[in-house]
Coordinates of C-alpha atoms in Angstrom, one line a residue:
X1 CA -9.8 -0.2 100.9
X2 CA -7.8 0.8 97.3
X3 CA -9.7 0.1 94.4
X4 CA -7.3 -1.6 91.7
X5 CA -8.4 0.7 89.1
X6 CA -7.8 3.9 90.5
X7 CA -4.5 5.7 88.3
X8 CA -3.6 7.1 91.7
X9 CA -3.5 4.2 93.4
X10 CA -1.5 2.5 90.4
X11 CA 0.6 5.2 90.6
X12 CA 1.8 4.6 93.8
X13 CA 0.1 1.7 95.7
X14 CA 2.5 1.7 98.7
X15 CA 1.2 3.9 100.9
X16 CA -2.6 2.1 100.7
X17 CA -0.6 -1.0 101.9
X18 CA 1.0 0.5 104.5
X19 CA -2.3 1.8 105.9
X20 CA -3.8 -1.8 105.4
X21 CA -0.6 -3.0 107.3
X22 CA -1.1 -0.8 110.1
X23 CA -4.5 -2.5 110.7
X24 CA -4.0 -6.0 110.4
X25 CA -1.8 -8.9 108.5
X26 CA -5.4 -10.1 106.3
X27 CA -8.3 -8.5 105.2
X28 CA -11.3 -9.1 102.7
X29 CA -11.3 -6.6 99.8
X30 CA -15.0 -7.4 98.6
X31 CA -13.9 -5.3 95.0
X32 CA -11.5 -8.4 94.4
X33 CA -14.2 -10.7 96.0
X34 CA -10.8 -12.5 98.1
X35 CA -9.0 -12.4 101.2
X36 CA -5.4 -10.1 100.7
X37 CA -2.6 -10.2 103.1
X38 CA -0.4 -7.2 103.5
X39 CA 2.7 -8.4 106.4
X40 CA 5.2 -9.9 105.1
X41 CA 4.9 -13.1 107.2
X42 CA 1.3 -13.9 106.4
X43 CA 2.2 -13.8 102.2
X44 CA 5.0 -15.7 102.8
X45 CA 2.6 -18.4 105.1
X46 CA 0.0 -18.1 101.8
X47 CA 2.8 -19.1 99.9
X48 CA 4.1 -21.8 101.6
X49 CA 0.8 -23.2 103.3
X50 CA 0.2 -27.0 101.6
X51 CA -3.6 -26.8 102.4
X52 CA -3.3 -23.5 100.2
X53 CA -2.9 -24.7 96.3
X54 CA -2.8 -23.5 92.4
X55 CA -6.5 -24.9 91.5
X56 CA -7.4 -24.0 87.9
X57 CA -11.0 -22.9 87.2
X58 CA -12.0 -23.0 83.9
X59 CA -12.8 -19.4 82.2
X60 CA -16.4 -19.3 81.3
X61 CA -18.2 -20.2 78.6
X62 CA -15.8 -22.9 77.8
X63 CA -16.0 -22.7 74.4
X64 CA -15.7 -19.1 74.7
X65 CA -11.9 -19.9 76.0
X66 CA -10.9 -23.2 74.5
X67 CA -7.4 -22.1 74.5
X68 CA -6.9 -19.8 77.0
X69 CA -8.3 -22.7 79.7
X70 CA -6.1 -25.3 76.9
X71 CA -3.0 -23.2 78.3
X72 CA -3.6 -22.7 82.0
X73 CA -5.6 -26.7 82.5
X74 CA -2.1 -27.7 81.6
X75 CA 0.3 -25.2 83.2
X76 CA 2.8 -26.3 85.7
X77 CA 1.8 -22.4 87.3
X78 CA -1.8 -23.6 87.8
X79 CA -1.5 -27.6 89.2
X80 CA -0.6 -29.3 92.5
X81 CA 1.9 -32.3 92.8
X82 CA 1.5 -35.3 91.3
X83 CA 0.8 -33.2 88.2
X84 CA 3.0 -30.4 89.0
X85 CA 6.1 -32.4 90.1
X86 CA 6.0 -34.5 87.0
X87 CA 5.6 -30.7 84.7
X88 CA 8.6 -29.3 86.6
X89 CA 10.7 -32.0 86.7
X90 CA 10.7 -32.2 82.8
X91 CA 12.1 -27.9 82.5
X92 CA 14.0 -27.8 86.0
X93 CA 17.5 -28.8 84.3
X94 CA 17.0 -26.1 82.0
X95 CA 16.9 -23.5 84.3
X96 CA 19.3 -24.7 87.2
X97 CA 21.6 -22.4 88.4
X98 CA 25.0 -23.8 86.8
X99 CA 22.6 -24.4 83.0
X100 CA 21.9 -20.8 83.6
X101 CA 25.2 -19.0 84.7
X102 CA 27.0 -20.5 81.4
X103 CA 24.2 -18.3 79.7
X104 CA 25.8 -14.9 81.0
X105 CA 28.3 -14.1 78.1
X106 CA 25.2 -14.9 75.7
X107 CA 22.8 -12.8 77.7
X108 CA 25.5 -10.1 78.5
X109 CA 26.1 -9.6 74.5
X110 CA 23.0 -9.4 74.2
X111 CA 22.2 -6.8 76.5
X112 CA 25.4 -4.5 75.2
X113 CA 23.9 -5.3 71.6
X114 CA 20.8 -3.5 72.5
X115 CA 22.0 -0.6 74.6
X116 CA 24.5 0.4 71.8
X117 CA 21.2 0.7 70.1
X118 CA 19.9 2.4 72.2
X119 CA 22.3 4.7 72.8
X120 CA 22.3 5.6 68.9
X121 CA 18.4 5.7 69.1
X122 CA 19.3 8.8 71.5
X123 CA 22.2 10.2 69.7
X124 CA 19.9 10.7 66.7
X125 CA 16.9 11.5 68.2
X126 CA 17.4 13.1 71.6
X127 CA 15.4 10.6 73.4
X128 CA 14.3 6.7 73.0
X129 CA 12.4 4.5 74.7
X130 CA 14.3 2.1 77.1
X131 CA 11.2 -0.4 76.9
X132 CA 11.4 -0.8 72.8
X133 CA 15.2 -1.2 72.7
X134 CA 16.2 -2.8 76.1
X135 CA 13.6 -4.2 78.7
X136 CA 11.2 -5.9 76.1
X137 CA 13.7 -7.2 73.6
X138 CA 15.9 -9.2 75.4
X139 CA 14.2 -11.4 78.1
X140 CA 12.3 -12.5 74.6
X141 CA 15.3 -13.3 72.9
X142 CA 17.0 -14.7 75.6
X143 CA 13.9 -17.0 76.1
X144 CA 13.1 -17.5 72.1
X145 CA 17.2 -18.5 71.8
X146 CA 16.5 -21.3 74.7
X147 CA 12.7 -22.4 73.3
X148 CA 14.6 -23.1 69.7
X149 CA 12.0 -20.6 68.3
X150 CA 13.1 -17.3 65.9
X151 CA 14.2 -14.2 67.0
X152 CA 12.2 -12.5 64.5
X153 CA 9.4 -13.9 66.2
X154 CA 9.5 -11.7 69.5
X155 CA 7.5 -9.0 68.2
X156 CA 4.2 -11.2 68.3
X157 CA 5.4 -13.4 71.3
X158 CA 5.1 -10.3 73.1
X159 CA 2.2 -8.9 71.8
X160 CA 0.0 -12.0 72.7
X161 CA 1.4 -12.3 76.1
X162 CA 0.6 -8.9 76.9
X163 CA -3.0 -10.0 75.5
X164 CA -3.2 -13.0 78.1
X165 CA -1.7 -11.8 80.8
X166 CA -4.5 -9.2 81.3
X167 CA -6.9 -12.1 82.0
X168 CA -5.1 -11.8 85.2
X169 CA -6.3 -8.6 86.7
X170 CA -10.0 -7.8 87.9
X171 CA -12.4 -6.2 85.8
X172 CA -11.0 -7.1 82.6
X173 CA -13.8 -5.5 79.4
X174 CA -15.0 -8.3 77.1
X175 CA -13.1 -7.0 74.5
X176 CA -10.1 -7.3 76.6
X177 CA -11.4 -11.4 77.2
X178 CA -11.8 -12.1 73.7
X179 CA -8.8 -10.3 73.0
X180 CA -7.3 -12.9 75.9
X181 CA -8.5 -15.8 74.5
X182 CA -7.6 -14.7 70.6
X183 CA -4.2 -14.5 71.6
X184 CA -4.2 -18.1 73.4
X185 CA -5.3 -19.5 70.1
X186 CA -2.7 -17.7 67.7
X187 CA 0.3 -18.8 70.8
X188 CA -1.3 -22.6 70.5
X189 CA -1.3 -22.8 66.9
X190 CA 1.9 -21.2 66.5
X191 CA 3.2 -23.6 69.0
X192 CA 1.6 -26.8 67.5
X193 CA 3.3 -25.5 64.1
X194 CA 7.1 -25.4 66.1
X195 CA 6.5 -28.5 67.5
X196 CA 5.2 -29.5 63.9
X197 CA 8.6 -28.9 62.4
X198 CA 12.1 -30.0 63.4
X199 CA 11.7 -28.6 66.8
X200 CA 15.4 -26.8 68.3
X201 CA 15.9 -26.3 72.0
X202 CA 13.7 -26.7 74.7
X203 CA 10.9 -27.2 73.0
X204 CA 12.7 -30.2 70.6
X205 CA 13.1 -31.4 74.6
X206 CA 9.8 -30.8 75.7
X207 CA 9.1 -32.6 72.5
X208 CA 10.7 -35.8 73.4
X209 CA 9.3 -36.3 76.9
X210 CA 6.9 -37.5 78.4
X211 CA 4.8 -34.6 78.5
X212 CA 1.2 -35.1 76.5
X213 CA 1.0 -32.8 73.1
X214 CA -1.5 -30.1 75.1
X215 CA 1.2 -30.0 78.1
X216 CA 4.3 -29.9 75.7
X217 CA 2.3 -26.5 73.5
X218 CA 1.0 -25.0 77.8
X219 CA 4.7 -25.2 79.2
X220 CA 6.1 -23.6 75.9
X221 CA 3.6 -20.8 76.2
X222 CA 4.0 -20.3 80.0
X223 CA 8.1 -20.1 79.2
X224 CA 8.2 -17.7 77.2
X225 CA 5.1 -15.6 79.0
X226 CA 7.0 -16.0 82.3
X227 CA 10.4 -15.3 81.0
X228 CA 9.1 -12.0 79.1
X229 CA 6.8 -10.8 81.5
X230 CA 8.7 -10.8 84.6
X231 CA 12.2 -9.4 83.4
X232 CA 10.8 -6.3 81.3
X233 CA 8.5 -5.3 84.2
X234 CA 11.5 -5.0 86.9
X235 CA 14.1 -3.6 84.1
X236 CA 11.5 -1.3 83.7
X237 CA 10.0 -0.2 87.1
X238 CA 13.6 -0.9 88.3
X239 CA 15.6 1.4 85.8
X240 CA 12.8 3.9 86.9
X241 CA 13.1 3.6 90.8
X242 CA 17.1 4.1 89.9
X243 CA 16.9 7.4 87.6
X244 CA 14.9 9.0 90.4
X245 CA 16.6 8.2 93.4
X246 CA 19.6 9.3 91.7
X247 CA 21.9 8.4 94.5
X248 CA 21.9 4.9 93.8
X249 CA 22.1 5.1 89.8
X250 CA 25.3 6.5 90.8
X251 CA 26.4 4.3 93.5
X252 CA 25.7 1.7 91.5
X253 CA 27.6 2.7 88.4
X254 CA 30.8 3.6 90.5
X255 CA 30.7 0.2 92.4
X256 CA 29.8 -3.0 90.1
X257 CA 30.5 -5.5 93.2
X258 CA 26.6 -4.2 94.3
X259 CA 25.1 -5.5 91.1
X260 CA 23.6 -8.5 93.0
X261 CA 21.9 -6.4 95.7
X262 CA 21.1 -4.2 93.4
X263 CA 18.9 -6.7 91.5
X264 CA 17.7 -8.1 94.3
X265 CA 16.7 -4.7 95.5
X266 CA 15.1 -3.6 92.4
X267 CA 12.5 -6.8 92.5
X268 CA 11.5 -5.6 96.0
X269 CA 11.3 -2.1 95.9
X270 CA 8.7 -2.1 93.0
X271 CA 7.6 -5.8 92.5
X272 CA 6.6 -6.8 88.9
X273 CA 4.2 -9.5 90.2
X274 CA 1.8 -7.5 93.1
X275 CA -0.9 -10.7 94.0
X276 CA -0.5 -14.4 93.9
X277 CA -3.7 -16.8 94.4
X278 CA -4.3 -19.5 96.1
X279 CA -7.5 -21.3 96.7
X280 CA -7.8 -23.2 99.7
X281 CA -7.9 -26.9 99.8
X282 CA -8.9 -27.3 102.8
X283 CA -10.1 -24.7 106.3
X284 CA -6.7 -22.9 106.9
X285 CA -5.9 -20.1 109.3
X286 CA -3.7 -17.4 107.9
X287 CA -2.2 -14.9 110.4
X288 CA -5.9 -15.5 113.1
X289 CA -7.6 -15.1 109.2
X290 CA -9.6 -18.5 108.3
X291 CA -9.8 -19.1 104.4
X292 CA -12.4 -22.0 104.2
X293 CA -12.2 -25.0 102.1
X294 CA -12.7 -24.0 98.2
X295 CA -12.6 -19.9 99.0
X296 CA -9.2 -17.5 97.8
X297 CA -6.9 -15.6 99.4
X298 CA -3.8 -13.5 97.6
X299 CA -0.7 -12.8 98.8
X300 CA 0.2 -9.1 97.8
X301 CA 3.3 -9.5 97.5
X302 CA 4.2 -5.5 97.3
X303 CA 2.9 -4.9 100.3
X304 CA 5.0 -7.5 101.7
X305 CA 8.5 -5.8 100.5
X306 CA 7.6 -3.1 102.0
X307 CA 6.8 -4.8 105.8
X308 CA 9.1 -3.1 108.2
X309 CA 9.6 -6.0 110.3
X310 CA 11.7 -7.4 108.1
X311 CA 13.1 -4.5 106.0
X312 CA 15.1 -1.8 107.5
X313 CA 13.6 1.8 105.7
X314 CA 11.1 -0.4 103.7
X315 CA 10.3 2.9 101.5
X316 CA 13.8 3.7 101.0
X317 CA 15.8 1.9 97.8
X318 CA 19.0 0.9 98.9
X319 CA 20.9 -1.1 95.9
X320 CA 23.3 -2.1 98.6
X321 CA 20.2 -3.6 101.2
X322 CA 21.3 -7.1 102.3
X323 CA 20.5 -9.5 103.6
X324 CA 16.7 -8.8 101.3
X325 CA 14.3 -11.5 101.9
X326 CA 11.8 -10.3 99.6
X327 CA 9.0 -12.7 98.0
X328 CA 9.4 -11.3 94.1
X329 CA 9.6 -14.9 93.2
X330 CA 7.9 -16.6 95.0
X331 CA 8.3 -19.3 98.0
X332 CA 7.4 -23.0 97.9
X333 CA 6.4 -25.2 95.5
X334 CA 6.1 -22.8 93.1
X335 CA 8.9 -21.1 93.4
X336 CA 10.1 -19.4 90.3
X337 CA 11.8 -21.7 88.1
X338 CA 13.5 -18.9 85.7
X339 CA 14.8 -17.1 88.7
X340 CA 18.3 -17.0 87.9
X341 CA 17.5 -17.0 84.6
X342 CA 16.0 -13.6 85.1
X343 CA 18.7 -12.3 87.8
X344 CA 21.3 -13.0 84.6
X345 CA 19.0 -10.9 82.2
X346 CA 18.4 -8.0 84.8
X347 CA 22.3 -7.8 85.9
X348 CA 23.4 -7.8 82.1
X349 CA 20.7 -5.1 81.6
X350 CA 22.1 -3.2 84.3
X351 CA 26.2 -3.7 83.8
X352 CA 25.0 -2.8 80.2
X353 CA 23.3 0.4 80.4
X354 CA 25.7 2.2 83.6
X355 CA 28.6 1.1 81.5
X356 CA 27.5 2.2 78.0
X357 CA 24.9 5.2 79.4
X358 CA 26.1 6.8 83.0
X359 CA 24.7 10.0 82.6
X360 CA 21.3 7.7 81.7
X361 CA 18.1 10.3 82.9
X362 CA 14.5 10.2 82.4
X363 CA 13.5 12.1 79.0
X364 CA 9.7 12.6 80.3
X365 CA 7.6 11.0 82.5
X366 CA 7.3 7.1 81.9
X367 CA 3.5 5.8 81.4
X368 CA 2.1 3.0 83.4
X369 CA -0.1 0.3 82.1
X370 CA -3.1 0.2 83.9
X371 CA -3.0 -3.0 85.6
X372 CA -2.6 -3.7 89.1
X373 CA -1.1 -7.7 89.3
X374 CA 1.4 -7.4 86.9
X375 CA 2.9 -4.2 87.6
X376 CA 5.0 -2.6 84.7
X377 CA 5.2 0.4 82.1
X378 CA 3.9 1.2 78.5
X379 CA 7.0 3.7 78.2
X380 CA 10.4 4.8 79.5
X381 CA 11.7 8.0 77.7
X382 CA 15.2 8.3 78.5
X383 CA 18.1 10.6 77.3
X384 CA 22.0 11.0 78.1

């Protein structure tokens, strides 16, 4: 069984799943104390299962994490309908597909803003970082534009969401909790500030409904968490899984009509998001598996891109693959709901950068965060 920890597995977790896949859709990995499921068809049955459910447990001691449970008792991400129904309702306009595509001249200056930067950030120095000046910067001020919050503000945004999101993976230090939970409380208060003051955007929405004050500050939070995290981490791993299979860098660049495959491809060949809870709610059976009433099973959703039953030359990036019924977002109830927000922000980032940068190559070797659930880098040196 891989242990999450291990920089070679990190590194390259693919080939443990495939071994795992070779021996059966579900097993128990006792080092993450849960059921996983490695087929394809068994994460998407996780996913979709309605005796399988988002059930928030408090962090403990609670007043150890006041605000980090605060943010996740009240998250759309962590509830079950009538609760969640009434929290999505309120944001789903926002993100629909037609809100969305109107955002794609915004989003795509935004994108050529940055990679003209970029590109000078090279010019002058030989190499830059495509995380600093593409990736991170503009999911946030896509998002912070939307949110009615400043620009100026992404710096920190990003900072504590890195900081919460960690909470997330197994075997997190005490350090890295309290730096968790330090981060919830600076992200409420800021919030409770915004909301404090002649609110703009979706939060001057959020504002006006009928979510409660603690829901309005938690679905702020998860916005701008969810539409930062996400995006950077399949720029990122994506722009990556391009520059060194350098065939389809330059198929892409010479054929713009596979932009859509190609960021559909890019989510499943190196997923941002590897595992997705859910707790049971009641005894389920999961590909011959049974999860009992109140016990966990994840969905790893990287193994599941790469399940050859349903992808041709799983191992093999193919910008061109269609159709790609990949689970990068999700399936059910909980599907995604900045999904084509985030396809916008990855094609501009794409157009953008084989446009501006074709002879775009890797500078060094990019460095990986050590974390297993949210998949993603630390840096991408690149040159031209």
């Amino acid at each position: 069984m891989f242990d999450p920890r291990d920089p070679a597995f990190l590194a390259d977790p693919y080939p443990a799943f495939a071994a795992l896949r070779a021996e059966g859709e579900v097993h128990q990995h006792d080092g993450l104390g849960i059921a996983i499921t490695v087929s394809h068809a068994a994460s998407a049955a996780v996913l979709r299962h309605r005796g399988l459910g988002r059930i928030w447990t408090d962090a403990r001691p609670l007043e150890r994490f006041a605000s980090f449970n605060l943010l996740h008792r009240n998250s759309l991400l962590e509830n079950e309908p009538p609760a969640h129904t009434r929290l999505r309702r309120v944001i789903a306009g926002e993100f629909g597909r037609g809100h969305v595509q109107r955002l794609r001249p915004m989003v795509a200056e935004l994108a050529e803003s940055m990679v003209d930067t970029l590109a000078a950030k090279i010019a002058a120095d030989g190499s830059a970082d495509l995380l600093e000046h593409l990736a991170q910067p503009l999911p946030v001020a896509v998002i912070a534009e939307l949110l009615g919050v400043p620009a100026s503000d992404g710096g920190k945004l990003v900072t504590w969401s890195n900081a919460i999101v960690k909470m997330y993976e197994y075997g997190l230090s005490e350090d890295g909790r309290d730096a968790a939970e330090q981060a919830a409380a600076d992200f409420v208060a800021y919030l409770r500030e915004v909301v404090a003051g002649s609110p703009r955007g979706i939060v001057r929405d959020l504002t006006a409904s009928e979510l409660t004050p603690d829901e309005v500050v938690a679905t702020a939070v998860l916005l701008l968490m969810a539409g930062h995290e996400a995006t950077v981490n399949v720029i990122g791993n994506g722009v990556t899984a391009l520059l060194t299979h350098r065939a389809e860098w330059e198929r892409l660049r010479s054929d713009p009509t596979l932009l859509d495959s190609a960021v559909e491809e890019l989510i499943r060949f190196d997923s941002p998001l590897q595992l997705f809870e859910r707790t049971a709610t009641e005894d389920v059976e999961i590909a011959g598996h049974r999860v009992a009433k109140g016990s966990k099973i994840g969905a790893l959703l990287g193994a599941a891109a790469r399940d050859s039953k349903v992808f041709d030359a799983p191992d093999t990036l193919d910008v061109g693959r269609s159709p790609n019924a990949h689970l990068g977002f999700g399936m059910g109830i909980h599907y995604c709901v900045g999904a084509p927000l985030a396809r916008v922000e990855i094609a501009a980032a794409l157009t953008a950068l084989t446009k501006r940068l074709p002879d775009l190559r890797l500078a060094a070797e990019p460095e990986r965060r050590p974390e297993f659930v949210i998949r993603g880098l630390r840096t991408l040196p690149v040159t031209a």
